Protein backbone atom coordinates (compact mmCIF):
# COMPACT_ATOMS: atom_id res chain seq x y z
CA UNK A 1 0.00 0.00 0.00
CA UNK A 2 1.73 3.09 -1.28
CA UNK A 3 1.24 6.08 1.02
CA UNK A 4 2.91 8.55 -1.34
CA UNK A 5 2.02 8.44 -5.01
CA UNK A 6 3.42 10.19 -8.03
CA UNK A 7 1.10 9.16 -10.81
CA UNK A 8 3.00 10.75 -13.66
CA UNK A 9 6.15 8.78 -14.45
CA UNK A 10 7.37 11.43 -16.88
CA UNK A 11 6.83 15.02 -17.96
CA UNK A 12 8.25 17.10 -20.81
CA UNK A 13 8.24 20.88 -20.74
CA UNK A 14 9.67 23.59 -22.96
CA UNK A 15 12.49 25.68 -21.57
CA UNK A 16 11.15 28.84 -19.94
CA UNK A 17 7.72 27.36 -19.25
CA UNK A 18 6.33 26.17 -15.93
CA UNK A 19 6.85 22.59 -14.77
CA UNK A 20 4.26 21.21 -12.37
CA UNK A 21 4.98 17.94 -10.62
CA UNK A 22 2.26 16.36 -8.53
CA UNK A 23 2.16 14.09 -5.53
CA UNK A 24 -0.72 12.54 -3.58
CA UNK A 25 -0.60 10.99 -0.14
CA UNK A 26 -2.91 8.98 2.04
CA UNK A 27 -1.55 9.32 5.58
CA UNK A 28 -3.02 12.26 7.49
CA UNK A 29 -0.25 11.90 10.09
CA UNK A 30 2.42 13.23 7.73
CA UNK A 31 3.83 16.47 9.13
CA UNK A 32 6.66 17.22 6.71
CA UNK A 33 6.93 16.90 2.98
CA UNK A 34 10.04 17.20 0.86
CA UNK A 35 10.99 17.19 -2.78
CA UNK A 36 14.26 15.65 -3.89
CA UNK A 37 15.92 15.86 -7.29
CA UNK A 38 17.99 13.00 -8.63
CA UNK A 39 20.42 12.93 -11.54
CA UNK A 40 21.58 9.59 -13.01
CA UNK A 41 24.25 7.80 -10.97
CA UNK A 42 23.89 10.30 -8.13
CA UNK A 43 22.04 10.26 -4.86
CA UNK A 44 18.87 12.31 -4.35
CA UNK A 45 19.50 15.96 -3.53
CA UNK A 46 17.20 17.93 -1.27
CA UNK A 47 15.28 20.61 -3.12
CA UNK A 48 12.56 22.12 -0.95
CA UNK A 49 10.35 21.20 2.00
CA UNK A 50 7.06 22.21 3.54
CA UNK A 51 5.53 21.71 6.95
CA UNK A 52 1.95 20.52 7.22
CA UNK A 53 1.03 23.77 8.97
CA UNK A 54 1.79 25.74 5.80
CA UNK A 55 0.25 25.69 2.37
CA UNK A 56 3.09 27.21 0.37
CA UNK A 57 6.85 27.47 0.48
CA UNK A 58 8.96 29.25 -2.08
CA UNK A 59 12.67 29.13 -2.83
CA UNK A 60 13.77 30.94 -5.95
CA UNK A 61 12.32 29.22 -9.00
CA UNK A 62 10.83 26.43 -6.88
CA UNK A 63 7.51 26.60 -5.05
CA UNK A 64 5.78 23.79 -3.23
CA UNK A 65 2.04 23.91 -2.59
CA UNK A 66 0.27 21.76 -0.03
CA UNK A 67 -3.47 21.07 -0.08
CA UNK A 68 -4.16 19.09 3.08
CA UNK A 69 -7.85 18.60 2.46
CA UNK A 70 -7.05 16.97 -0.87
CA UNK A 71 -3.90 15.29 0.47
CA UNK A 72 -2.04 16.68 -2.48
CA UNK A 73 1.16 18.59 -3.00
CA UNK A 74 2.77 19.98 -6.07
CA UNK A 75 6.13 21.39 -7.07
CA UNK A 76 6.21 24.32 -9.49
CA UNK A 77 9.39 25.23 -11.32
CA UNK A 78 9.32 28.59 -13.05
CA UNK A 79 10.98 29.15 -15.43
CA UNK A 80 12.09 25.64 -16.29
CA UNK A 81 15.69 25.21 -17.44
CA UNK A 82 17.40 22.30 -19.23
CA UNK A 83 19.50 21.70 -16.09
CA UNK A 84 16.27 20.90 -14.24
CA UNK A 85 15.96 17.68 -16.25
CA UNK A 86 16.10 14.95 -13.58
CA UNK A 87 13.90 12.57 -11.63
CA UNK A 88 11.92 14.32 -8.89
CA UNK A 89 10.83 12.44 -5.79
CA UNK A 90 8.15 13.52 -3.38
CA UNK A 91 8.69 12.32 0.20
CA UNK A 92 6.73 12.56 3.45
CA UNK A 93 7.43 11.93 7.10
CA UNK A 94 4.90 11.16 9.83
CA UNK A 95 4.70 12.79 13.24
CA UNK A 96 7.13 11.16 15.67
CA UNK A 97 9.17 9.41 12.99
CA UNK A 98 12.31 10.43 11.15
CA UNK A 99 12.06 8.23 8.13
CA UNK A 100 10.69 9.42 4.83
CA UNK A 101 8.20 7.65 2.59
CA UNK A 102 9.07 8.31 -1.03
CA UNK A 103 7.01 8.26 -4.16
CA UNK A 104 8.16 6.47 -7.31
CA UNK A 105 9.45 9.64 -8.93
CA UNK A 106 8.61 11.72 -11.99
CA UNK A 107 11.17 12.12 -14.74
CA UNK A 108 11.20 15.73 -15.92
CA UNK A 109 12.66 16.60 -19.27
CA UNK A 110 13.08 20.28 -20.10
CA UNK A 111 13.43 20.80 -23.82
CA UNK A 112 15.71 23.55 -25.06
CA UNK B 1 33.02 19.28 3.84
CA UNK B 2 33.09 15.77 2.39
CA UNK B 3 29.72 14.33 1.54
CA UNK B 4 28.27 10.91 2.29
CA UNK B 5 30.52 8.29 0.75
CA UNK B 6 29.44 4.81 -0.23
CA UNK B 7 31.56 1.82 -1.24
CA UNK B 8 31.49 0.09 -3.63
CA UNK B 9 29.62 2.03 -6.28
CA UNK B 10 28.70 -1.20 -8.06
CA UNK B 11 28.67 -4.83 -7.01
CA UNK B 12 27.69 -7.90 -9.00
CA UNK B 13 27.41 -11.12 -7.03
CA UNK B 14 25.89 -14.53 -7.49
CA UNK B 15 22.79 -15.64 -5.67
CA UNK B 16 23.77 -17.14 -2.33
CA UNK B 17 26.90 -15.06 -1.91
CA UNK B 18 27.51 -12.40 0.72
CA UNK B 19 27.97 -8.72 0.06
CA UNK B 20 28.87 -5.91 2.44
CA UNK B 21 28.10 -2.31 1.62
CA UNK B 22 29.79 0.52 3.44
CA UNK B 23 28.69 4.05 4.19
CA UNK B 24 30.75 6.90 5.60
CA UNK B 25 28.44 9.69 6.74
CA UNK B 26 29.33 13.35 6.91
CA UNK B 27 31.65 13.87 9.86
CA UNK B 28 29.72 14.79 12.99
CA UNK B 29 26.38 13.50 11.73
CA UNK B 30 24.93 11.27 14.43
CA UNK B 31 22.02 10.12 12.27
CA UNK B 32 22.60 7.61 9.53
CA UNK B 33 19.94 6.07 7.32
CA UNK B 34 19.83 3.27 4.78
CA UNK B 35 17.35 3.29 1.92
CA UNK B 36 16.90 1.09 -1.12
CA UNK B 37 15.45 1.62 -4.58
CA UNK B 38 14.44 -1.53 -6.39
CA UNK B 39 13.72 -1.73 -10.13
CA UNK B 40 13.07 1.99 -10.59
CA UNK B 41 10.37 2.01 -7.95
CA UNK B 42 10.09 4.17 -4.85
CA UNK B 43 13.01 4.71 -2.52
CA UNK B 44 12.25 2.63 0.56
CA UNK B 45 13.48 3.16 4.10
CA UNK B 46 15.50 0.35 5.63
CA UNK B 47 16.76 1.63 8.95
CA UNK B 48 17.99 4.57 11.01
CA UNK B 49 20.96 4.75 13.37
CA UNK B 50 21.48 7.37 16.02
CA UNK B 51 25.18 7.09 16.73
CA UNK B 52 25.70 3.34 17.13
CA UNK B 53 22.13 2.52 18.16
CA UNK B 54 19.39 1.34 15.85
CA UNK B 55 16.60 3.86 16.26
CA UNK B 56 14.24 2.34 13.72
CA UNK B 57 14.79 -0.84 11.72
CA UNK B 58 11.19 -1.29 10.63
CA UNK B 59 12.13 -1.29 6.95
CA UNK B 60 14.62 -4.14 7.03
CA UNK B 61 13.10 -6.77 4.70
CA UNK B 62 14.25 -9.92 6.51
CA UNK B 63 17.01 -11.42 8.63
CA UNK B 64 19.34 -11.80 5.65
CA UNK B 65 20.10 -8.12 6.09
CA UNK B 66 22.38 -7.00 8.91
CA UNK B 67 23.33 -3.38 9.53
CA UNK B 68 25.98 -2.24 11.95
CA UNK B 69 27.48 1.04 13.01
CA UNK B 70 30.21 0.24 15.46
CA UNK B 71 31.61 3.31 17.18
CA UNK B 72 28.95 5.52 15.69
CA UNK B 73 30.97 6.42 12.62
CA UNK B 74 30.73 4.45 9.40
CA UNK B 75 28.06 1.82 8.83
CA UNK B 76 27.96 -1.47 6.98
CA UNK B 77 25.01 -3.29 5.50
CA UNK B 78 25.56 -6.99 4.92
CA UNK B 79 23.32 -9.17 2.81
CA UNK B 80 23.80 -12.87 3.45
CA UNK B 81 22.86 -14.89 1.49
CA UNK B 82 21.91 -12.59 -1.35
CA UNK B 83 18.78 -13.33 -3.38
CA UNK B 84 17.78 -12.07 -6.82
CA UNK B 85 15.18 -9.69 -5.37
CA UNK B 86 17.88 -7.90 -3.37
CA UNK B 87 19.10 -6.24 -6.56
CA UNK B 88 18.71 -2.49 -6.50
CA UNK B 89 20.43 0.70 -5.51
CA UNK B 90 21.23 1.06 -1.82
CA UNK B 91 21.45 4.63 -0.59
CA UNK B 92 22.92 5.86 2.63
CA UNK B 93 22.07 9.27 4.06
CA UNK B 94 23.07 11.23 7.11
CA UNK B 95 21.82 14.20 9.08
CA UNK B 96 23.16 16.19 12.00
CA UNK B 97 20.03 16.27 14.10
CA UNK B 98 16.44 15.11 14.18
CA UNK B 99 14.82 18.47 13.63
CA UNK B 100 12.53 17.95 10.68
CA UNK B 101 12.21 21.67 10.05
CA UNK B 102 15.46 21.50 8.12
CA UNK B 103 16.94 20.85 4.76
CA UNK B 104 16.54 17.11 4.58
CA UNK B 105 19.12 14.36 4.60
CA UNK B 106 22.31 14.33 2.58
CA UNK B 107 22.38 11.21 0.44
CA UNK B 108 25.34 9.33 -0.91
CA UNK B 109 25.56 8.31 -4.56
CA UNK B 110 24.44 4.79 -3.75
CA UNK B 111 25.69 1.27 -4.32
CA UNK B 112 24.15 -0.53 -7.27
CA UNK B 113 23.83 -4.18 -6.29
CA UNK B 114 23.10 -6.78 -8.93
CA UNK B 115 22.46 -10.36 -7.85
CA UNK B 116 22.68 -12.86 -10.71
PDB file of N, CA, C and O in Angstrom, chain A residues 11-21 61-63 65 74-81 84 108-111:
ATOM      1  N   UNK A  11       7.389  13.733 -17.575  1.00  0.00           N
ATOM      2  CA  UNK A  11       6.828  15.022 -17.959  1.00  0.00           C
ATOM      3  C   UNK A  11       7.835  15.746 -18.835  1.00  0.00           C
ATOM      4  O   UNK A  11       9.027  15.779 -18.502  1.00  0.00           O
ATOM      5  N   UNK A  12       7.368  16.297 -19.939  1.00  0.00           N
ATOM      6  CA  UNK A  12       8.247  17.095 -20.806  1.00  0.00           C
ATOM      7  C   UNK A  12       7.712  18.515 -20.883  1.00  0.00           C
ATOM      8  O   UNK A  12       6.510  18.725 -21.045  1.00  0.00           O
ATOM      9  N   UNK A  13       8.619  19.475 -20.770  1.00  0.00           N
ATOM     10  CA  UNK A  13       8.235  20.881 -20.743  1.00  0.00           C
ATOM     11  C   UNK A  13       9.239  21.678 -21.568  1.00  0.00           C
ATOM     12  O   UNK A  13      10.434  21.346 -21.579  1.00  0.00           O
ATOM     13  N   UNK A  14       8.767  22.704 -22.222  1.00  0.00           N
ATOM     14  CA  UNK A  14       9.666  23.588 -22.962  1.00  0.00           C
ATOM     15  C   UNK A  14      10.428  24.499 -22.003  1.00  0.00           C
ATOM     16  O   UNK A  14       9.882  24.955 -20.982  1.00  0.00           O
ATOM     17  N   UNK A  15      11.658  24.754 -22.354  1.00  0.00           N
ATOM     18  CA  UNK A  15      12.487  25.679 -21.570  1.00  0.00           C
ATOM     19  C   UNK A  15      11.750  27.016 -21.412  1.00  0.00           C
ATOM     20  O   UNK A  15      11.161  27.538 -22.371  1.00  0.00           O
ATOM     21  N   UNK A  16      11.790  27.555 -20.201  1.00  0.00           N
ATOM     22  CA  UNK A  16      11.152  28.839 -19.943  1.00  0.00           C
ATOM     23  C   UNK A  16       9.717  28.725 -19.458  1.00  0.00           C
ATOM     24  O   UNK A  16       9.176  29.673 -18.871  1.00  0.00           O
ATOM     25  N   UNK A  17       9.104  27.560 -19.684  1.00  0.00           N
ATOM     26  CA  UNK A  17       7.717  27.363 -19.246  1.00  0.00           C
ATOM     27  C   UNK A  17       7.697  26.859 -17.808  1.00  0.00           C
ATOM     28  O   UNK A  17       8.726  26.582 -17.209  1.00  0.00           O
ATOM     29  N   UNK A  18       6.493  26.692 -17.278  1.00  0.00           N
ATOM     30  CA  UNK A  18       6.329  26.173 -15.929  1.00  0.00           C
ATOM     31  C   UNK A  18       6.273  24.650 -15.949  1.00  0.00           C
ATOM     32  O   UNK A  18       5.652  24.049 -16.827  1.00  0.00           O
ATOM     33  N   UNK A  19       6.972  24.030 -14.999  1.00  0.00           N
ATOM     34  CA  UNK A  19       6.853  22.594 -14.774  1.00  0.00           C
ATOM     35  C   UNK A  19       6.049  22.398 -13.498  1.00  0.00           C
ATOM     36  O   UNK A  19       6.332  23.042 -12.479  1.00  0.00           O
ATOM     37  N   UNK A  20       5.067  21.521 -13.554  1.00  0.00           N
ATOM     38  CA  UNK A  20       4.259  21.213 -12.368  1.00  0.00           C
ATOM     39  C   UNK A  20       4.312  19.710 -12.131  1.00  0.00           C
ATOM     40  O   UNK A  20       3.889  18.916 -12.964  1.00  0.00           O
ATOM     41  N   UNK A  21       4.887  19.348 -10.989  1.00  0.00           N
ATOM     42  CA  UNK A  21       4.976  17.943 -10.618  1.00  0.00           C
ATOM     43  C   UNK A  21       4.037  17.701  -9.447  1.00  0.00           C
ATOM     44  O   UNK A  21       4.007  18.491  -8.496  1.00  0.00           O
ATOM     45  N   UNK A  61      13.220  29.677  -7.927  1.00  0.00           N
ATOM     46  CA  UNK A  61      12.324  29.221  -8.995  1.00  0.00           C
ATOM     47  C   UNK A  61      11.386  28.096  -8.558  1.00  0.00           C
ATOM     48  O   UNK A  61      10.522  27.679  -9.326  1.00  0.00           O
ATOM     49  N   UNK A  62      11.575  27.600  -7.353  1.00  0.00           N
ATOM     50  CA  UNK A  62      10.830  26.431  -6.880  1.00  0.00           C
ATOM     51  C   UNK A  62       9.797  26.829  -5.824  1.00  0.00           C
ATOM     52  O   UNK A  62      10.121  27.519  -4.867  1.00  0.00           O
ATOM     53  N   UNK A  63       8.577  26.365  -6.022  1.00  0.00           N
ATOM     54  CA  UNK A  63       7.507  26.599  -5.052  1.00  0.00           C
ATOM     55  C   UNK A  63       6.780  25.281  -4.817  1.00  0.00           C
ATOM     56  O   UNK A  63       6.447  24.583  -5.771  1.00  0.00           O
ATOM     57  N   UNK A  65       3.382  23.628  -3.085  1.00  0.00           N
ATOM     58  CA  UNK A  65       2.045  23.906  -2.587  1.00  0.00           C
ATOM     59  C   UNK A  65       1.505  22.663  -1.906  1.00  0.00           C
ATOM     60  O   UNK A  65       1.667  21.546  -2.415  1.00  0.00           O
ATOM     61  N   UNK A  74       2.222  19.802  -4.737  1.00  0.00           N
ATOM     62  CA  UNK A  74       2.774  19.979  -6.066  1.00  0.00           C
ATOM     63  C   UNK A  74       4.032  20.836  -5.986  1.00  0.00           C
ATOM     64  O   UNK A  74       4.200  21.636  -5.065  1.00  0.00           O
ATOM     65  N   UNK A  75       4.892  20.611  -6.941  1.00  0.00           N
ATOM     66  CA  UNK A  75       6.126  21.389  -7.075  1.00  0.00           C
ATOM     67  C   UNK A  75       6.050  22.154  -8.387  1.00  0.00           C
ATOM     68  O   UNK A  75       5.837  21.549  -9.437  1.00  0.00           O
ATOM     69  N   UNK A  76       6.209  23.477  -8.303  1.00  0.00           N
ATOM     70  CA  UNK A  76       6.208  24.316  -9.487  1.00  0.00           C
ATOM     71  C   UNK A  76       7.620  24.823  -9.723  1.00  0.00           C
ATOM     72  O   UNK A  76       8.268  25.330  -8.782  1.00  0.00           O
ATOM     73  N   UNK A  77       8.075  24.713 -10.946  1.00  0.00           N
ATOM     74  CA  UNK A  77       9.389  25.229 -11.321  1.00  0.00           C
ATOM     75  C   UNK A  77       9.169  26.257 -12.424  1.00  0.00           C
ATOM     76  O   UNK A  77       8.653  25.933 -13.495  1.00  0.00           O
ATOM     77  N   UNK A  78       9.529  27.504 -12.094  1.00  0.00           N
ATOM     78  CA  UNK A  78       9.322  28.587 -13.053  1.00  0.00           C
ATOM     79  C   UNK A  78      10.508  29.555 -13.019  1.00  0.00           C
ATOM     80  O   UNK A  78      10.808  30.071 -11.948  1.00  0.00           O
ATOM     81  N   UNK A  79      11.156  29.842 -14.152  1.00  0.00           N
ATOM     82  CA  UNK A  79      10.980  29.154 -15.430  1.00  0.00           C
ATOM     83  C   UNK A  79      11.808  27.870 -15.458  1.00  0.00           C
ATOM     84  O   UNK A  79      12.840  27.775 -14.795  1.00  0.00           O
ATOM     85  N   UNK A  80      11.369  26.905 -16.192  1.00  0.00           N
ATOM     86  CA  UNK A  80      12.093  25.644 -16.293  1.00  0.00           C
ATOM     87  C   UNK A  80      13.359  25.838 -17.137  1.00  0.00           C
ATOM     88  O   UNK A  80      13.357  26.575 -18.123  1.00  0.00           O
ATOM     89  N   UNK A  81      14.418  25.129 -16.739  1.00  0.00           N
ATOM     90  CA  UNK A  81      15.692  25.207 -17.443  1.00  0.00           C
ATOM     91  C   UNK A  81      16.146  23.795 -17.799  1.00  0.00           C
ATOM     92  O   UNK A  81      15.804  22.841 -17.096  1.00  0.00           O
ATOM     93  N   UNK A  84      17.267  21.453 -15.167  1.00  0.00           N
ATOM     94  CA  UNK A  84      16.272  20.901 -14.244  1.00  0.00           C
ATOM     95  C   UNK A  84      15.871  19.488 -14.629  1.00  0.00           C
ATOM     96  O   UNK A  84      15.149  18.819 -13.885  1.00  0.00           O
ATOM     97  N   UNK A 108      11.447  14.457 -15.233  1.00  0.00           N
ATOM     98  CA  UNK A 108      11.196  15.733 -15.921  1.00  0.00           C
ATOM     99  C   UNK A 108      12.243  15.943 -16.998  1.00  0.00           C
ATOM    100  O   UNK A 108      13.442  15.810 -16.740  1.00  0.00           O
ATOM    101  N   UNK A 109      11.766  16.265 -18.172  1.00  0.00           N
ATOM    102  CA  UNK A 109      12.659  16.602 -19.268  1.00  0.00           C
ATOM    103  C   UNK A 109      12.322  18.010 -19.737  1.00  0.00           C
ATOM    104  O   UNK A 109      11.186  18.281 -20.145  1.00  0.00           O
ATOM    105  N   UNK A 110      13.288  18.906 -19.647  1.00  0.00           N
ATOM    106  CA  UNK A 110      13.081  20.278 -20.096  1.00  0.00           C
ATOM    107  C   UNK A 110      13.757  20.420 -21.448  1.00  0.00           C
ATOM    108  O   UNK A 110      14.976  20.247 -21.576  1.00  0.00           O
ATOM    109  N   UNK A 111      12.958  20.737 -22.433  1.00  0.00           N
ATOM    110  CA  UNK A 111      13.433  20.801 -23.820  1.00  0.00           C
ATOM    111  C   UNK A 111      13.917  22.200 -24.146  1.00  0.00           C
ATOM    112  O   UNK A 111      13.211  23.177 -23.919  1.00  0.00           O
TER     113      UNK A 111
END
